mmCIF file of C-alpha atoms in Angstrom:
data_model
loop_
_atom_site.group_PDB
_atom_site.id
_atom_site.type_symbol
_atom_site.label_atom_id
_atom_site.label_comp_id
_atom_site.label_asym_id
_atom_site.label_seq_id
_atom_site.Cartn_x
_atom_site.Cartn_y
_atom_site.Cartn_z
ATOM 1 C CA MET A 946 0.007 0.033 0.013
ATOM 2 C CA TYR A 947 2.825 2.384 0.963
ATOM 3 C CA GLY A 948 4.134 2.419 -2.627
ATOM 4 C CA LYS A 949 1.037 4.169 -3.834
ATOM 5 C CA MET A 950 1.110 6.588 -1.011
ATOM 6 C CA LYS A 951 4.811 7.200 -1.464
ATOM 7 C CA GLU A 952 4.265 8.096 -5.084
ATOM 8 C CA TYR A 953 1.491 10.590 -4.017
ATOM 9 C CA LEU A 954 3.653 12.129 -1.258
ATOM 10 C CA GLY A 955 6.590 12.601 -3.582
ATOM 11 C CA GLN A 956 4.409 14.296 -6.131
ATOM 12 C CA THR A 957 2.892 16.523 -3.538
ATOM 13 C CA LEU A 958 6.383 17.536 -2.201
ATOM 14 C CA ALA A 959 7.563 18.210 -5.711
ATOM 15 C CA GLU A 960 4.676 20.592 -6.353
ATOM 16 C CA ILE A 961 5.329 22.418 -3.126
ATOM 17 C CA LYS A 962 8.950 22.918 -4.122
ATOM 18 C CA GLU A 963 8.003 23.927 -7.599
ATOM 19 C CA ALA A 964 5.556 26.516 -6.240
ATOM 20 C CA GLY A 965 8.390 27.939 -4.004
ATOM 21 C CA LEU A 966 6.563 26.942 -0.850
ATOM 22 C CA TYR A 967 8.952 24.227 0.479
ATOM 23 C CA LYS A 968 10.303 25.023 4.049
ATOM 24 C CA GLU A 969 13.967 24.429 4.788
ATOM 25 C CA GLU A 970 15.161 24.292 8.317
ATOM 26 C CA ARG A 971 18.521 26.048 8.986
ATOM 27 C CA LEU A 972 20.585 24.683 11.821
ATOM 28 C CA ILE A 973 21.606 26.972 14.649
ATOM 29 C CA GLU A 974 24.938 25.958 16.133
ATOM 30 C CA SER A 975 24.820 28.195 19.217
ATOM 31 C CA ALA A 976 22.516 29.318 21.919
ATOM 32 C CA GLN A 977 19.305 31.335 20.888
ATOM 33 C CA GLN A 978 20.278 35.054 21.289
ATOM 34 C CA ALA A 979 20.696 38.198 19.281
ATOM 35 C CA ALA A 980 23.866 36.822 17.478
ATOM 36 C CA ILE A 981 23.838 33.186 16.604
ATOM 37 C CA THR A 982 25.934 30.743 14.710
ATOM 38 C CA VAL A 983 24.708 29.196 11.460
ATOM 39 C CA LYS A 984 27.026 27.029 9.368
ATOM 40 C CA GLY A 985 30.080 28.316 11.347
ATOM 41 C CA LYS A 986 29.179 31.883 10.647
ATOM 42 C CA GLU A 987 27.857 34.507 13.196
ATOM 43 C CA VAL A 988 24.671 36.160 12.037
ATOM 44 C CA LEU A 989 22.168 38.325 13.642
ATOM 45 C CA ASN A 990 18.843 36.824 14.510
ATOM 46 C CA PHE A 991 15.724 38.711 13.550
ATOM 47 C CA CYS A 992 13.096 36.035 13.437
ATOM 48 C CA ALA A 993 12.853 34.548 16.855
ATOM 49 C CA ASN A 994 10.087 35.167 19.422
ATOM 50 C CA ASN A 995 12.758 36.224 21.949
ATOM 51 C CA TYR A 996 10.996 39.472 22.647
ATOM 52 C CA LEU A 997 12.720 40.300 25.908
ATOM 53 C CA GLY A 998 16.079 38.666 25.057
ATOM 54 C CA LEU A 999 15.657 36.123 27.826
ATOM 55 C CA SER A 1000 16.258 32.863 25.947
ATOM 56 C CA ASN A 1001 19.956 32.626 27.028
ATOM 57 C CA HIS A 1002 19.836 34.841 30.048
ATOM 58 C CA PRO A 1003 22.281 33.664 32.820
ATOM 59 C CA ARG A 1004 19.663 34.045 35.634
ATOM 60 C CA LEU A 1005 17.355 31.724 33.848
ATOM 61 C CA ILE A 1006 20.038 29.127 33.064
ATOM 62 C CA GLU A 1007 21.047 29.243 36.813
ATOM 63 C CA ALA A 1008 17.388 28.956 37.949
ATOM 64 C CA ALA A 1009 16.743 26.085 35.671
ATOM 65 C CA GLY A 1010 19.780 24.253 37.021
ATOM 66 C CA LYS A 1011 18.927 24.859 40.693
ATOM 67 C CA MET A 1012 15.444 23.587 40.141
ATOM 68 C CA MET A 1013 16.615 20.467 38.275
ATOM 69 C CA ASN A 1014 18.965 19.811 41.181
ATOM 70 C CA LYS A 1015 16.169 20.183 43.630
ATOM 71 C CA ARG A 1016 13.309 18.517 41.745
ATOM 72 C CA GLY A 1017 14.846 16.335 39.123
ATOM 73 C CA TYR A 1018 14.821 16.283 35.354
ATOM 74 C CA GLY A 1019 11.371 15.246 34.408
ATOM 75 C CA MET A 1020 7.948 14.289 35.940
ATOM 76 C CA SER A 1021 7.230 11.062 34.194
ATOM 77 C CA SER A 1022 3.547 11.643 34.795
ATOM 78 C CA VAL A 1023 0.565 13.772 34.228
ATOM 79 C CA ARG A 1024 -0.538 16.266 36.850
ATOM 80 C CA PHE A 1025 -3.468 14.491 38.461
ATOM 81 C CA ILE A 1026 -1.648 11.166 38.961
ATOM 82 C CA CYS A 1027 1.786 11.978 40.434
ATOM 83 C CA GLY A 1028 3.099 14.882 38.361
ATOM 84 C CA THR A 1029 2.406 18.085 40.376
ATOM 85 C CA GLN A 1030 5.270 19.614 42.367
ATOM 86 C CA ASP A 1031 5.115 22.597 44.596
ATOM 87 C CA ALA A 1032 7.010 24.548 41.959
ATOM 88 C CA HIS A 1033 4.150 24.059 39.439
ATOM 89 C CA LYS A 1034 1.782 25.733 41.856
ATOM 90 C CA GLU A 1035 4.196 28.475 42.528
ATOM 91 C CA LEU A 1036 4.570 29.186 38.824
ATOM 92 C CA GLU A 1037 0.705 29.176 38.300
ATOM 93 C CA ALA A 1038 0.444 31.679 41.130
ATOM 94 C CA ALA A 1039 3.123 33.980 39.456
ATOM 95 C CA ILE A 1040 1.164 33.845 36.215
ATOM 96 C CA SER A 1041 -2.049 34.746 37.845
ATOM 97 C CA ASP A 1042 -0.402 37.640 39.552
ATOM 98 C CA TYR A 1043 1.083 38.870 36.355
ATOM 99 C CA PHE A 1044 -2.381 38.777 34.478
ATOM 100 C CA ARG A 1045 -4.437 39.777 37.551
ATOM 101 C CA THR A 1046 -6.555 36.643 37.377
ATOM 102 C CA GLU A 1047 -7.837 34.251 39.880
ATOM 103 C CA ASP A 1048 -6.245 31.035 38.818
ATOM 104 C CA THR A 1049 -3.945 29.416 36.255
ATOM 105 C CA ILE A 1050 -3.359 26.047 34.612
ATOM 106 C CA LEU A 1051 -0.174 24.980 33.013
ATOM 107 C CA TYR A 1052 0.103 23.044 29.677
ATOM 108 C CA ALA A 1053 2.955 21.507 27.655
ATOM 109 C CA ALA A 1054 2.520 24.258 25.090
ATOM 110 C CA CYS A 1055 -0.013 27.057 24.204
ATOM 111 C CA PHE A 1056 -1.136 24.843 21.361
ATOM 112 C CA ASP A 1057 -2.379 22.437 23.985
ATOM 113 C CA ALA A 1058 -3.934 25.299 25.983
ATOM 114 C CA ASN A 1059 -5.966 26.417 23.017
ATOM 115 C CA GLY A 1060 -6.696 22.916 21.982
ATOM 116 C CA GLY A 1061 -7.986 22.072 25.466
ATOM 117 C CA VAL A 1062 -10.075 25.029 26.426
ATOM 118 C CA PHE A 1063 -13.198 24.935 24.261
ATOM 119 C CA GLU A 1064 -14.455 21.339 24.339
ATOM 120 C CA PRO A 1065 -14.756 21.287 28.255
ATOM 121 C CA LEU A 1066 -16.581 24.562 28.504
ATOM 122 C CA PHE A 1067 -18.879 24.729 25.385
ATOM 123 C CA SER A 1068 -21.288 22.362 23.755
ATOM 124 C CA GLU A 1069 -23.634 22.331 20.537
ATOM 125 C CA LYS A 1070 -25.854 24.767 22.608
ATOM 126 C CA ASP A 1071 -23.118 27.385 22.574
ATOM 127 C CA ALA A 1072 -21.445 29.734 20.226
ATOM 128 C CA ILE A 1073 -17.518 30.497 19.545
ATOM 129 C CA ILE A 1074 -17.003 33.810 17.724
ATOM 130 C CA SER A 1075 -13.498 33.886 16.281
ATOM 131 C CA ASP A 1076 -11.323 36.538 14.562
ATOM 132 C CA SER A 1077 -10.316 35.479 11.065
ATOM 133 C CA LEU A 1078 -6.549 35.789 11.781
ATOM 134 C CA ASN A 1079 -6.496 33.857 14.876
ATOM 135 C CA HIS A 1080 -3.691 31.486 15.449
ATOM 136 C CA ALA A 1081 -3.982 27.852 14.059
ATOM 137 C CA SER A 1082 -4.013 26.471 17.523
ATOM 138 C CA ILE A 1083 -7.394 28.352 18.373
ATOM 139 C CA ILE A 1084 -8.772 27.230 15.012
ATOM 140 C CA ASP A 1085 -7.997 23.475 15.726
ATOM 141 C CA GLY A 1086 -9.240 24.057 19.210
ATOM 142 C CA VAL A 1087 -12.645 25.188 18.032
ATOM 143 C CA ARG A 1088 -12.674 22.254 15.577
ATOM 144 C CA LEU A 1089 -12.574 19.899 18.560
ATOM 145 C CA CYS A 1090 -15.762 21.480 20.019
ATOM 146 C CA LYS A 1091 -19.298 20.986 18.890
ATOM 147 C CA ALA A 1092 -20.271 24.625 19.547
ATOM 148 C CA GLN A 1093 -21.694 26.840 16.764
ATOM 149 C CA ARG A 1094 -18.896 28.680 14.878
ATOM 150 C CA TYR A 1095 -18.915 32.274 13.755
ATOM 151 C CA ARG A 1096 -16.000 34.122 12.195
ATOM 152 C CA TYR A 1097 -15.500 37.921 11.772
ATOM 153 C CA ALA A 1098 -12.923 39.704 9.691
ATOM 154 C CA ASN A 1099 -9.739 40.691 11.391
ATOM 155 C CA ALA A 1100 -10.476 43.257 14.026
ATOM 156 C CA ASP A 1101 -13.749 44.291 12.339
ATOM 157 C CA MET A 1102 -16.121 45.319 15.219
ATOM 158 C CA GLU A 1103 -19.062 45.697 12.753
ATOM 159 C CA GLU A 1104 -18.874 42.158 11.616
ATOM 160 C CA LEU A 1105 -18.332 41.031 15.285
ATOM 161 C CA GLU A 1106 -21.455 42.743 16.427
ATOM 162 C CA LYS A 1107 -23.349 41.042 13.614
ATOM 163 C CA CYS A 1108 -22.126 37.695 14.722
ATOM 164 C CA LEU A 1109 -23.040 38.371 18.219
ATOM 165 C CA GLN A 1110 -26.602 39.371 17.203
ATOM 166 C CA VAL A 1111 -27.062 36.024 15.393
ATOM 167 C CA ALA A 1112 -25.497 34.133 18.290
ATOM 168 C CA GLN A 1113 -28.141 35.262 20.759
ATOM 169 C CA ALA A 1114 -29.902 32.032 19.729
ATOM 170 C CA GLN A 1115 -27.159 30.176 21.560
ATOM 171 C CA ARG A 1116 -26.876 29.549 25.346
ATOM 172 C CA PHE A 1117 -23.375 30.887 26.002
ATOM 173 C CA ARG A 1118 -21.181 32.948 23.530
ATOM 174 C CA VAL A 1119 -17.412 33.557 23.670
ATOM 175 C CA ILE A 1120 -15.544 36.038 21.642
ATOM 176 C CA VAL A 1121 -12.019 34.665 20.911
ATOM 177 C CA THR A 1122 -9.190 36.714 19.549
ATOM 178 C CA ASP A 1123 -5.290 36.921 19.557
ATOM 179 C CA GLY A 1124 -3.894 39.781 21.502
ATOM 180 C CA VAL A 1125 -1.294 40.459 18.847
ATOM 181 C CA PHE A 1126 -1.896 38.879 15.419
ATOM 182 C CA SER A 1127 1.321 37.038 14.765
ATOM 183 C CA MET A 1128 1.763 37.629 10.962
ATOM 184 C CA ASP A 1129 0.858 41.339 10.815
ATOM 185 C CA GLY A 1130 1.773 42.610 14.391
ATOM 186 C CA ASN A 1131 -1.422 44.542 14.882
ATOM 187 C CA VAL A 1132 -3.292 44.438 18.336
ATOM 188 C CA ALA A 1133 -6.928 43.416 18.819
ATOM 189 C CA PRO A 1134 -9.178 46.345 19.925
ATOM 190 C CA LEU A 1135 -9.790 44.676 23.151
ATOM 191 C CA ASP A 1136 -11.664 47.560 24.754
ATOM 192 C CA GLN A 1137 -14.193 47.555 21.926
ATOM 193 C CA ILE A 1138 -14.447 43.751 22.021
ATOM 194 C CA CYS A 1139 -15.195 43.947 25.808
ATOM 195 C CA ASP A 1140 -17.862 46.625 25.203
ATOM 196 C CA LEU A 1141 -19.677 44.382 22.627
ATOM 197 C CA ALA A 1142 -19.178 41.376 24.874
ATOM 198 C CA GLU A 1143 -21.059 43.224 27.748
ATOM 199 C CA LYS A 1144 -23.693 44.538 25.406
ATOM 200 C CA TYR A 1145 -24.497 41.086 23.934
ATOM 201 C CA ASP A 1146 -23.814 38.975 27.062
ATOM 202 C CA ALA A 1147 -20.650 37.091 25.831
ATOM 203 C CA LEU A 1148 -17.441 35.843 27.417
ATOM 204 C CA VAL A 1149 -14.025 37.124 26.102
ATOM 205 C CA MET A 1150 -10.985 35.033 25.652
ATOM 206 C CA VAL A 1151 -7.442 36.377 24.623
ATOM 207 C CA ASP A 1152 -4.410 34.460 23.433
ATOM 208 C CA GLU A 1153 -1.529 36.572 24.766
ATOM 209 C CA SER A 1154 1.252 34.610 23.033
ATOM 210 C CA HIS A 1155 2.722 37.476 21.062
ATOM 211 C CA SER A 1156 1.426 40.228 23.227
ATOM 212 C CA ALA A 1157 2.351 39.442 26.885
ATOM 213 C CA GLY A 1158 5.780 40.928 27.667
ATOM 214 C CA VAL A 1159 5.395 43.226 24.721
ATOM 215 C CA VAL A 1160 2.334 45.503 24.578
ATOM 216 C CA GLY A 1161 1.057 47.851 27.314
ATOM 217 C CA PRO A 1162 2.935 50.408 29.322
ATOM 218 C CA THR A 1163 4.969 47.788 31.224
ATOM 219 C CA GLY A 1164 4.408 44.912 28.698
ATOM 220 C CA HIS A 1165 1.663 43.049 30.776
ATOM 221 C CA GLY A 1166 -0.289 42.597 27.568
ATOM 222 C CA VAL A 1167 -3.530 43.846 25.935
ATOM 223 C CA SER A 1168 -5.464 44.174 29.139
ATOM 224 C CA GLU A 1169 -2.919 46.577 30.471
ATOM 225 C CA LEU A 1170 -2.867 48.428 27.096
ATOM 226 C CA TYR A 1171 -6.580 48.803 26.969
ATOM 227 C CA GLN A 1172 -7.241 48.671 30.895
ATOM 228 C CA THR A 1173 -9.775 45.747 30.493
ATOM 229 C CA TYR A 1174 -8.670 43.886 33.708
ATOM 230 C CA GLY A 1175 -11.665 42.058 35.056
ATOM 231 C CA ARG A 1176 -13.479 42.206 31.747
ATOM 232 C CA VAL A 1177 -11.662 39.335 30.130
ATOM 233 C CA ASP A 1178 -12.598 35.836 31.325
ATOM 234 C CA ILE A 1179 -9.921 33.618 29.728
ATOM 235 C CA TYR A 1180 -6.258 34.304 28.707
ATOM 236 C CA THR A 1181 -4.107 31.713 27.076
ATOM 237 C CA GLY A 1182 -0.358 32.124 26.493
ATOM 238 C CA THR A 1183 3.007 30.600 26.167
ATOM 239 C CA LEU A 1184 6.257 30.519 28.164
ATOM 240 C CA GLY A 1185 8.145 29.946 24.779
ATOM 241 C CA LYS A 1186 8.202 33.527 23.570
ATOM 242 C CA ALA A 1187 8.762 36.637 25.747
ATOM 243 C CA PHE A 1188 8.693 34.522 29.100
ATOM 244 C CA GLY A 1189 12.051 32.784 28.519
ATOM 245 C CA GLY A 1190 11.589 31.122 25.162
ATOM 246 C CA ALA A 1191 11.723 27.482 26.261
ATOM 247 C CA MET A 1192 8.410 25.718 26.118
ATOM 248 C CA GLY A 1193 5.159 25.475 28.100
ATOM 249 C CA GLY A 1194 1.795 27.070 27.898
ATOM 250 C CA PHE A 1195 -1.036 28.259 30.235
ATOM 251 C CA THR A 1196 -4.693 29.233 30.501
ATOM 252 C CA THR A 1197 -5.446 31.823 33.262
ATOM 253 C CA GLY A 1198 -8.709 33.462 34.210
ATOM 254 C CA ARG A 1199 -11.847 32.860 36.233
ATOM 255 C CA LYS A 1200 -11.428 30.303 39.054
ATOM 256 C CA GLU A 1201 -14.323 28.057 38.022
ATOM 257 C CA ILE A 1202 -13.235 27.953 34.458
ATOM 258 C CA ILE A 1203 -9.692 26.802 35.396
ATOM 259 C CA ASP A 1204 -11.234 24.332 37.932
ATOM 260 C CA LEU A 1205 -13.300 22.719 35.198
ATOM 261 C CA LEU A 1206 -10.301 22.566 32.752
ATOM 262 C CA ARG A 1207 -8.375 20.669 35.550
ATOM 263 C CA GLN A 1208 -11.131 18.094 35.487
ATOM 264 C CA ARG A 1209 -11.835 17.769 31.771
ATOM 265 C CA SER A 1210 -9.162 19.453 29.567
ATOM 266 C CA ARG A 1211 -7.758 16.407 27.524
ATOM 267 C CA PRO A 1212 -4.210 18.039 26.795
ATOM 268 C CA TYR A 1213 -3.837 18.593 30.482
ATOM 269 C CA LEU A 1214 -5.069 15.318 31.741
ATOM 270 C CA PHE A 1215 -3.102 13.285 29.118
ATOM 271 C CA SER A 1216 0.204 15.062 28.806
ATOM 272 C CA ASN A 1217 3.230 15.069 31.033
ATOM 273 C CA SER A 1218 3.717 17.824 33.508
ATOM 274 C CA VAL A 1219 5.918 20.732 32.526
ATOM 275 C CA ALA A 1220 9.629 19.781 33.341
ATOM 276 C CA PRO A 1221 11.048 21.162 36.684
ATOM 277 C CA ALA A 1222 13.921 23.030 34.832
ATOM 278 C CA VAL A 1223 11.377 24.940 32.673
ATOM 279 C CA VAL A 1224 9.267 25.719 35.646
ATOM 280 C CA GLY A 1225 12.233 26.918 37.751
ATOM 281 C CA ALA A 1226 13.450 29.311 34.908
ATOM 282 C CA SER A 1227 9.862 30.497 34.305
ATOM 283 C CA ILE A 1228 9.449 31.480 37.875
ATOM 284 C CA GLU A 1229 12.611 33.429 37.697
ATOM 285 C CA VAL A 1230 11.354 35.244 34.687
ATOM 286 C CA PHE A 1231 8.316 36.672 36.659
ATOM 287 C CA ARG A 1232 10.564 37.638 39.539
ATOM 288 C CA MET A 1233 12.772 39.666 36.978
ATOM 289 C CA LEU A 1234 9.761 41.249 35.486
ATOM 290 C CA LYS A 1235 8.524 42.427 38.875
ATOM 291 C CA GLU A 1236 11.924 43.960 39.649
ATOM 292 C CA SER A 1237 12.246 46.110 36.627
ATOM 293 C CA ASN A 1238 10.684 47.249 33.355
ATOM 294 C CA GLU A 1239 14.075 47.804 31.756
ATOM 295 C CA LEU A 1240 13.893 44.964 29.276
ATOM 296 C CA HIS A 1241 10.437 46.116 28.005
ATOM 297 C CA SER A 1242 11.545 49.646 27.633
ATOM 298 C CA LYS A 1243 14.539 48.676 25.628
ATOM 299 C CA LEU A 1244 12.345 46.555 23.314
ATOM 300 C CA VAL A 1245 9.981 49.482 22.765
ATOM 301 C CA GLU A 1246 12.941 51.640 21.842
ATOM 302 C CA ASN A 1247 14.207 48.980 19.475
ATOM 303 C CA VAL A 1248 10.909 48.581 17.696
ATOM 304 C CA THR A 1249 10.379 52.352 17.268
ATOM 305 C CA TYR A 1250 13.814 52.739 15.868
ATOM 306 C CA PHE A 1251 13.776 49.940 13.452
ATOM 307 C CA ARG A 1252 10.172 50.656 12.164
ATOM 308 C CA ASP A 1253 10.906 54.323 11.516
ATOM 309 C CA LYS A 1254 14.224 53.714 9.773
ATOM 310 C CA MET A 1255 12.599 51.113 7.494
ATOM 311 C CA LEU A 1256 9.747 53.200 6.605
ATOM 312 C CA ALA A 1257 11.942 56.210 5.850
ATOM 313 C CA ALA A 1258 14.031 53.784 3.501
ATOM 314 C CA GLY A 1259 10.775 53.191 1.554
ATOM 315 C CA PHE A 1260 9.746 49.616 2.681
ATOM 316 C CA ASP A 1261 6.010 48.524 2.914
ATOM 317 C CA ILE A 1262 5.559 47.639 6.392
ATOM 318 C CA LYS A 1263 2.138 46.683 7.877
ATOM 319 C CA PRO A 1264 0.961 48.986 10.675
ATOM 320 C CA THR A 1265 2.373 47.507 13.892
ATOM 321 C CA GLN A 1266 1.787 47.943 17.663
ATOM 322 C CA SER A 1267 4.096 45.183 18.768
ATOM 323 C CA ALA A 1268 7.593 43.678 18.311
ATOM 324 C CA ILE A 1269 6.518 42.242 14.824
ATOM 325 C CA CYS A 1270 7.272 44.221 11.708
ATOM 326 C CA ALA A 1271 5.927 42.610 8.600
ATOM 327 C CA VAL A 1272 8.068 43.751 5.469
ATOM 328 C CA MET A 1273 5.623 43.104 2.616
ATOM 329 C CA LEU A 1274 7.033 41.431 -0.518
ATOM 330 C CA TYR A 1275 3.750 39.871 -1.775
ATOM 331 C CA ASP A 1276 5.577 37.209 -3.848
ATOM 332 C CA ALA A 1277 6.444 33.819 -2.189
ATOM 333 C CA LYS A 1278 9.601 33.121 -4.262
ATOM 334 C CA LEU A 1279 10.758 36.630 -3.779
ATOM 335 C CA SER A 1280 10.435 36.258 0.040
ATOM 336 C CA GLN A 1281 12.535 33.177 -0.005
ATOM 337 C CA THR A 1282 15.205 34.713 -2.357
ATOM 338 C CA TYR A 1283 15.234 37.928 -0.101
ATOM 339 C CA ALA A 1284 15.694 35.884 3.006
ATOM 340 C CA ALA A 1285 18.613 33.811 1.496
ATOM 341 C CA ARG A 1286 20.287 37.102 0.414
ATOM 342 C CA MET A 1287 19.902 38.492 3.839
ATOM 343 C CA LEU A 1288 21.539 35.443 5.380
ATOM 344 C CA GLU A 1289 24.502 35.986 3.063
ATOM 345 C CA GLU A 1290 24.662 39.517 4.485
ATOM 346 C CA GLY A 1291 24.737 38.222 8.003
ATOM 347 C CA ILE A 1292 20.988 38.696 8.882
ATOM 348 C CA TYR A 1293 18.901 35.608 9.771
ATOM 349 C CA VAL A 1294 15.288 36.222 8.710
ATOM 350 C CA THR A 1295 12.633 33.998 7.319
ATOM 351 C CA GLY A 1296 10.166 34.546 4.279
ATOM 352 C CA PHE A 1297 6.528 33.863 5.157
ATOM 353 C CA TYR A 1298 4.111 32.771 2.459
ATOM 354 C CA TYR A 1299 0.943 30.627 1.857
ATOM 355 C CA PRO A 1300 -0.373 28.778 3.768
ATOM 356 C CA VAL A 1301 1.185 30.602 6.598
ATOM 357 C CA VAL A 1302 -0.225 33.841 5.237
ATOM 358 C CA PRO A 1303 -2.810 34.333 2.554
ATOM 359 C CA LYS A 1304 -1.765 33.901 -1.073
ATOM 360 C CA GLY A 1305 -0.246 37.010 -2.569
ATOM 361 C CA GLU A 1306 0.654 38.308 1.068
ATOM 362 C CA ALA A 1307 4.219 37.051 1.243
ATOM 363 C CA ARG A 1308 6.547 38.903 3.491
ATOM 364 C CA ILE A 1309 9.543 38.812 5.777
ATOM 365 C CA ARG A 1310 8.484 38.979 9.332
ATOM 366 C CA VAL A 1311 11.149 40.847 11.502
ATOM 367 C CA GLN A 1312 10.892 40.278 15.240
ATOM 368 C CA LEU A 1313 12.730 42.755 17.369
ATOM 369 C CA SER A 1314 14.158 41.909 20.760
ATOM 370 C CA ALA A 1315 15.486 43.572 23.816
ATOM 371 C CA GLY A 1316 18.558 41.517 23.170
ATOM 372 C CA HIS A 1317 19.303 43.625 20.046
ATOM 373 C CA GLU A 1318 21.669 46.619 20.288
ATOM 374 C CA LYS A 1319 21.409 49.673 18.062
ATOM 375 C CA ALA A 1320 24.457 48.493 15.963
ATOM 376 C CA HIS A 1321 22.499 45.161 15.327
ATOM 377 C CA LEU A 1322 19.500 47.259 14.168
ATOM 378 C CA ASP A 1323 21.521 49.363 11.802
ATOM 379 C CA GLN A 1324 23.257 46.293 10.293
ATOM 380 C CA CYS A 1325 19.888 44.761 9.640
ATOM 381 C CA ILE A 1326 18.496 47.970 8.106
ATOM 382 C CA GLU A 1327 21.506 48.406 5.952
ATOM 383 C CA ALA A 1328 21.272 44.853 4.627
ATOM 384 C CA PHE A 1329 17.511 45.293 3.903
ATOM 385 C CA ILE A 1330 18.257 48.297 1.768
ATOM 386 C CA LYS A 1331 21.174 46.657 0.009
ATOM 387 C CA VAL A 1332 19.230 43.528 -0.822
ATOM 388 C CA GLY A 1333 16.101 45.514 -1.647
ATOM 389 C CA LYS A 1334 17.832 47.458 -4.370
ATOM 390 C CA GLU A 1335 19.369 44.334 -5.779
ATOM 391 C CA LEU A 1336 16.045 42.627 -6.063
ATOM 392 C CA ASP A 1337 14.101 45.786 -7.282
ATOM 393 C CA VAL A 1338 11.990 45.964 -4.119
ATOM 394 C CA LEU A 1339 13.473 49.438 -3.509
ATOM 395 C CA LYS A 1340 13.964 51.912 -6.480
#
């Protein structure tokens, strides 16, 4: 049987390559940080989610080692059997404190958090109303649930209101949105979403994966930016981006919601507990963010500097309120060629194209970090301009 399937798979892969959509993985031969080693050459990394520059921070490495020495390497179990340590509860309390919520539940990844949040809470009697640009993990989580599904255009409040009006036929309604939309870098208008939720008696859920640590006066996310504390019922997020860059996810929010997820959320019930080293380093992250806003302030300065210089050079950049700058190229093959040339110039970036973004919307997504120095930013901008002129992106 596999002979027939092998032929089909080979043809499909060949078509992907021919269309310029085949994804190659480039090997990093160093720690994740602003300057990394690729094929023996040092290059500057502008495509990691390392927003606060913590992925190789010595305090986190030390904290991970200390926790591993005290609590071991792995849990070898799920939480409700014999996989919960005191450190897991300490981290959950720190996350709740950061987001000003009542309780938190840890997952192996935010993909699991989003995959496990809908089915325990909502049935065919209910409605899920989702932004069209929400992350794939939200889309997959919704598919696992029997609730009625509604979809509104990205950040379009008129369409959202129409969905809410139709969804009055259902028992419970939840509006689901990314905090920052990862491909464009724009922030969901959470204040308006909360207003509509209150008008039409709906819950609100926000995925903070690309917004926590980034947006808001001190980087605490979209509720800090729009002052919607107490109006959002569920937040999901990751420990794999701004919060240290390792792995692990969470859902945080109303106590009763978290209690039920502990009882019925399948990714939580059937996945190993987050490893002690990751937990220890993550606890240290939240200690650091309580001590100082220095890293977030530097990130904001870097984003402003880079965006303004790139716009002045003539690049087409989507409006951004985050650490994500989408440099629009529109053509998939051009995005790959551009990224390859940038690597030759010592800048590590990645071209994004269909199906990650819509057809005809190819781009290079630049992600800024507090780990970048001004000299790094200048080197990246100069490379963008040089390659842009070579490839006729800039005239």
